[in-house]
Amino acid sequence: MSNQVPVITVDGPSGVGKGTLCQWLAMQLGWHLLDSGALYRLTALAALHRNLALQDEAKIAVVAAELDVEFIPDAAGSARVILDGADIGNALRSEMTGNAASQVAALPAVRAALLQRQRDFRQIPGLIADGRDMGTVVFPDANLKLFLTARAGERAHRRYKQLIEKGIDANLNKIIKEIAERDARDAQRAVAPLKPAADAETLDTTQLSITEVGEWVLALARQRLRIRVIP
Ligand code: C5P
């Protein structure tokens, strides 16, 4: 049944603008949104709260399988995140959490534990799936697969701006270094490495605004999925 539900996958490295694009697409189409990075971030935070070493594959896989998380929408159109019963504030989006997420995401048993949870997001009328392996592993039969890229320096600037706007402390040089480390770890890991699916459309967004990228995706969605998108 779920295979008849359309999916658009959006993969790419950190700071490329996938999150903003996917939220916008989900709103335009009235579809569900899967922020798969948030599941890896939450797993990392839950592991750290339990004082587990970030290499402890067996124990972290159990944490991933049993993640106790609740998203409570707030008035600002965002959501409060309750992990193990406690509000985690801005911790989900910090660079520290992103780096810890990329370490636990390299563990095969953790990825396996999160696989079905991600597929369960495929509900009518459709799903926008944001991540690193959405088109290659989680939804190989997606109707439209996108792979976004942008120069590393541009991604670091975007990430810096985003953190500052959210009131999260950030240091540009540190972000440049960490983005490079995270790219290398995500692209070189043995399971589900960051790479475009063979049938993905790749777009370099370095010089493009979010609206330009969004319009490009909607035009493709109209063609491929024959869906009506009301301008
Ligand atoms: O996208 P975000 O920055 O929230 O992802 C945090 C980390 O989670 C990434 O650096 C990556 O290592 C991991 N991740 C992944 N597969 C996904 C989504 C995120 O490995 N589908």
Coordinates of C-alpha atoms and ligand atoms in Angstrom, one line a residue:
M1 CA 0.0 0.0 0.0
S2 CA 2.7 2.5 1.1
N3 CA 4.5 2.0 -2.2
Q4 CA 1.6 3.8 -4.0
V5 CA 2.3 6.8 -1.8
P6 CA 4.5 9.2 -3.7
V7 CA 7.9 10.2 -2.3
I8 CA 10.4 12.9 -3.3
T9 CA 13.8 12.3 -1.8
V10 CA 16.3 15.2 -1.2
D11 CA 19.8 14.1 -0.3
G12 CA 23.1 16.0 0.0
P13 CA 25.8 17.1 2.4
S14 CA 25.4 19.3 5.5
G15 CA 24.5 22.9 5.1
V16 CA 23.3 22.6 1.6
G17 CA 19.8 23.9 2.4
K18 CA 17.9 20.7 2.3
G19 CA 16.1 21.4 5.5
T20 CA 14.7 24.7 4.4
L21 CA 13.9 23.4 1.0
C22 CA 12.1 20.3 2.3
Q23 CA 10.0 22.3 4.7
W24 CA 9.0 24.6 1.9
L25 CA 8.2 21.7 -0.5
A26 CA 6.1 19.9 2.2
M27 CA 4.1 23.1 2.7
Q28 CA 3.6 23.7 -1.0
L29 CA 2.4 20.2 -1.7
G30 CA 0.7 19.6 1.6
W31 CA 2.8 16.4 2.1
H32 CA 4.4 14.9 5.2
L33 CA 8.1 15.6 6.0
L34 CA 10.8 13.2 7.2
D35 CA 13.8 15.0 8.7
S36 CA 16.0 11.8 8.9
G37 CA 19.0 13.8 10.3
A38 CA 16.9 14.6 13.3
L39 CA 16.6 10.8 14.1
Y40 CA 20.4 10.4 14.0
R41 CA 20.8 13.6 16.1
L42 CA 18.2 12.4 18.7
T43 CA 19.9 9.0 18.8
A44 CA 23.3 10.7 19.5
L45 CA 21.8 12.9 22.2
A46 CA 20.0 10.0 23.9
A47 CA 23.3 8.0 23.8
L48 CA 25.2 10.9 25.3
H49 CA 22.6 11.3 28.1
R50 CA 23.2 7.7 28.9
N51 CA 26.9 8.2 29.0
L52 CA 27.5 5.7 26.2
A53 CA 30.7 5.9 24.1
L54 CA 29.7 7.0 20.5
Q55 CA 31.3 3.8 19.1
D56 CA 29.2 1.5 21.3
E57 CA 27.3 0.0 18.3
A58 CA 25.2 -2.6 20.1
K59 CA 24.0 -0.3 22.9
I60 CA 23.3 2.7 20.6
A61 CA 21.3 0.5 18.3
V62 CA 19.0 -0.3 21.2
V63 CA 18.8 3.4 22.0
A64 CA 17.8 4.1 18.3
A65 CA 15.2 1.3 18.3
E66 CA 13.6 2.6 21.5
L67 CA 13.9 6.4 20.9
D68 CA 11.3 8.1 23.1
V69 CA 10.6 11.4 21.3
E70 CA 7.7 13.7 20.9
F71 CA 7.4 16.8 18.8
I72 CA 5.1 19.5 20.1
P73 CA 4.3 22.2 17.6
D74 CA 4.7 25.7 18.9
A75 CA 3.2 29.0 17.9
A76 CA 6.3 30.1 15.8
G77 CA 5.6 27.2 13.3
S78 CA 8.5 25.2 14.8
A79 CA 8.3 22.4 17.4
R80 CA 9.5 21.7 20.9
V81 CA 11.4 18.4 21.0
I82 CA 10.8 16.2 24.1
L83 CA 13.4 13.4 24.4
D84 CA 13.0 10.9 27.2
G85 CA 10.4 13.2 28.7
A86 CA 12.6 16.3 28.8
D87 CA 12.6 19.4 26.5
I88 CA 16.0 19.5 24.8
G89 CA 15.7 23.2 23.7
N90 CA 18.1 24.1 21.0
A91 CA 20.4 21.1 21.5
L92 CA 19.0 19.2 18.5
R93 CA 20.4 21.7 16.0
S94 CA 23.8 22.4 17.6
E95 CA 27.0 21.6 15.6
M96 CA 28.1 19.4 18.5
T97 CA 25.0 17.3 18.1
G98 CA 25.5 17.2 14.3
N99 CA 29.0 15.9 14.7
A100 CA 27.9 13.3 17.3
A101 CA 25.1 12.3 14.9
S102 CA 27.5 11.7 12.1
Q103 CA 29.5 9.4 14.4
V104 CA 26.5 7.2 15.4
A105 CA 25.2 7.3 11.8
A106 CA 28.4 5.4 10.7
L107 CA 27.3 2.4 12.8
P108 CA 25.5 -0.2 10.6
A109 CA 23.3 -1.5 13.5
V110 CA 22.1 2.0 14.3
R111 CA 21.1 2.6 10.6
A112 CA 19.3 -0.7 10.5
A113 CA 17.4 0.2 13.7
L114 CA 16.1 3.4 12.2
L115 CA 15.2 2.1 8.8
Q116 CA 11.6 1.0 9.3
R117 CA 10.9 4.1 11.5
Q118 CA 11.8 6.2 8.5
R119 CA 9.8 4.2 6.0
D120 CA 6.7 4.5 8.3
F121 CA 6.6 8.2 7.4
R122 CA 5.4 7.3 3.9
Q123 CA 1.8 8.2 4.4
I124 CA -0.8 9.7 2.0
P125 CA -0.9 12.2 0.3
G126 CA 2.9 12.0 0.0
L127 CA 6.3 12.4 1.6
I128 CA 9.3 14.7 1.3
A129 CA 12.3 12.8 2.7
D130 CA 15.4 14.8 3.7
G131 CA 18.7 13.1 4.4
R132 CA 21.8 11.4 3.0
D133 CA 20.6 8.0 1.9
M134 CA 16.9 8.6 1.2
G135 CA 17.2 7.9 -2.6
T136 CA 19.8 5.1 -2.3
V137 CA 18.7 3.0 0.7
V138 CA 15.5 4.2 2.5
F139 CA 13.2 4.9 -0.5
P140 CA 14.9 3.3 -3.6
D141 CA 11.6 3.4 -5.4
A142 CA 11.0 7.1 -4.9
N143 CA 9.2 8.9 -7.6
L144 CA 11.7 11.8 -7.8
K145 CA 15.2 11.8 -6.4
L146 CA 17.2 15.0 -5.9
F147 CA 20.8 15.4 -4.8
L148 CA 21.8 18.9 -3.8
T149 CA 25.4 20.1 -3.7
A150 CA 27.1 23.5 -3.0
R151 CA 30.7 24.6 -2.4
A152 CA 31.8 23.8 1.2
G153 CA 32.6 27.5 2.0
E154 CA 29.0 28.5 0.9
R155 CA 27.5 25.7 3.0
A156 CA 29.5 26.8 6.1
H157 CA 28.3 30.4 5.6
R158 CA 24.6 29.2 5.3
R159 CA 24.9 27.0 8.4
Y160 CA 26.6 29.9 10.4
K161 CA 23.8 32.3 9.4
Q162 CA 21.1 29.7 10.3
L163 CA 22.6 29.1 13.8
I164 CA 23.0 32.8 14.6
E165 CA 19.4 33.5 13.5
K166 CA 18.2 30.7 15.8
G167 CA 20.2 32.3 18.7
I168 CA 22.7 29.4 18.8
D169 CA 26.3 30.4 19.4
A170 CA 28.5 29.7 16.4
N171 CA 32.1 30.2 15.1
L172 CA 32.5 30.4 11.3
N173 CA 36.1 28.9 11.2
K174 CA 35.1 26.1 13.4
I175 CA 32.0 25.3 11.2
I176 CA 34.2 25.3 8.1
K177 CA 36.5 22.7 9.7
E178 CA 33.6 20.6 11.1
I179 CA 31.7 20.6 7.8
A180 CA 34.8 19.3 6.0
E181 CA 35.2 16.5 8.7
R182 CA 31.5 15.6 8.6
D183 CA 31.5 15.5 4.7
A184 CA 34.5 13.2 4.8
R185 CA 32.9 10.9 7.4
D186 CA 29.5 10.8 5.7
A187 CA 31.0 10.1 2.2
Q188 CA 33.5 7.5 3.3
R189 CA 31.6 5.3 5.7
A190 CA 31.0 1.7 4.7
V191 CA 27.2 1.7 5.0
A192 CA 24.9 4.1 3.1
P193 CA 27.6 6.6 2.3
L194 CA 26.6 10.0 1.1
K195 CA 26.3 9.7 -2.7
P196 CA 23.7 10.4 -5.4
A197 CA 21.4 7.6 -6.4
A198 CA 22.1 6.5 -10.0
D199 CA 18.7 7.9 -11.0
A200 CA 18.9 11.2 -9.0
E201 CA 18.8 14.7 -10.5
T202 CA 21.8 16.6 -9.1
L203 CA 21.7 20.4 -8.7
D204 CA 24.6 22.7 -7.6
T205 CA 22.9 25.3 -5.4
T206 CA 26.0 27.5 -4.7
Q207 CA 24.6 30.4 -6.7
L208 CA 20.9 29.8 -6.2
S209 CA 18.3 31.1 -3.8
I210 CA 16.0 28.8 -1.9
T211 CA 13.1 30.0 -4.1
E212 CA 15.0 29.2 -7.3
V213 CA 15.8 25.7 -6.0
G214 CA 12.2 25.2 -4.9
E215 CA 10.8 26.3 -8.3
W216 CA 13.1 23.9 -10.1
V217 CA 12.0 21.0 -7.9
L218 CA 8.3 21.9 -8.3
A219 CA 8.7 22.0 -12.1
L220 CA 10.3 18.5 -12.0
A221 CA 7.5 17.2 -9.6
R222 CA 4.8 18.5 -12.0
Q223 CA 6.5 16.7 -14.9
R224 CA 7.4 13.4 -13.2
L225 CA 4.5 12.9 -10.8
R226 CA 1.9 14.7 -12.8
I227 CA 0.8 16.5 -9.7
R228 CA -0.9 19.8 -9.8
V229 CA 0.9 22.4 -7.9
I230 CA -1.1 25.5 -7.3
P231 CA 1.1 28.6 -7.9
Ligands
C5P1 O1 21.1 16.5 8.2 P1 21.7 16.6 9.6 O2 22.8 17.6 9.7 O3 20.6 16.9 10.6 O4 22.3 15.2 9.9 C1 23.2 15.0 10.9 C2 24.0 13.8 10.6 O5 23.2 12.6 10.5 C3 24.7 13.8 9.2 O6 26.0 14.4 9.3 C4 24.8 12.3 8.9 O7 26.0 11.8 9.4 C5 23.7 11.7 9.5 N1 22.6 11.4 8.6 C6 22.7 10.2 7.9 N2 21.7 9.8 7.1 C7 20.6 10.5 6.9 C8 20.5 11.8 7.6 C9 21.5 12.1 8.5 O8 23.7 9.5 8.0 N3 19.7 10.1 6.2

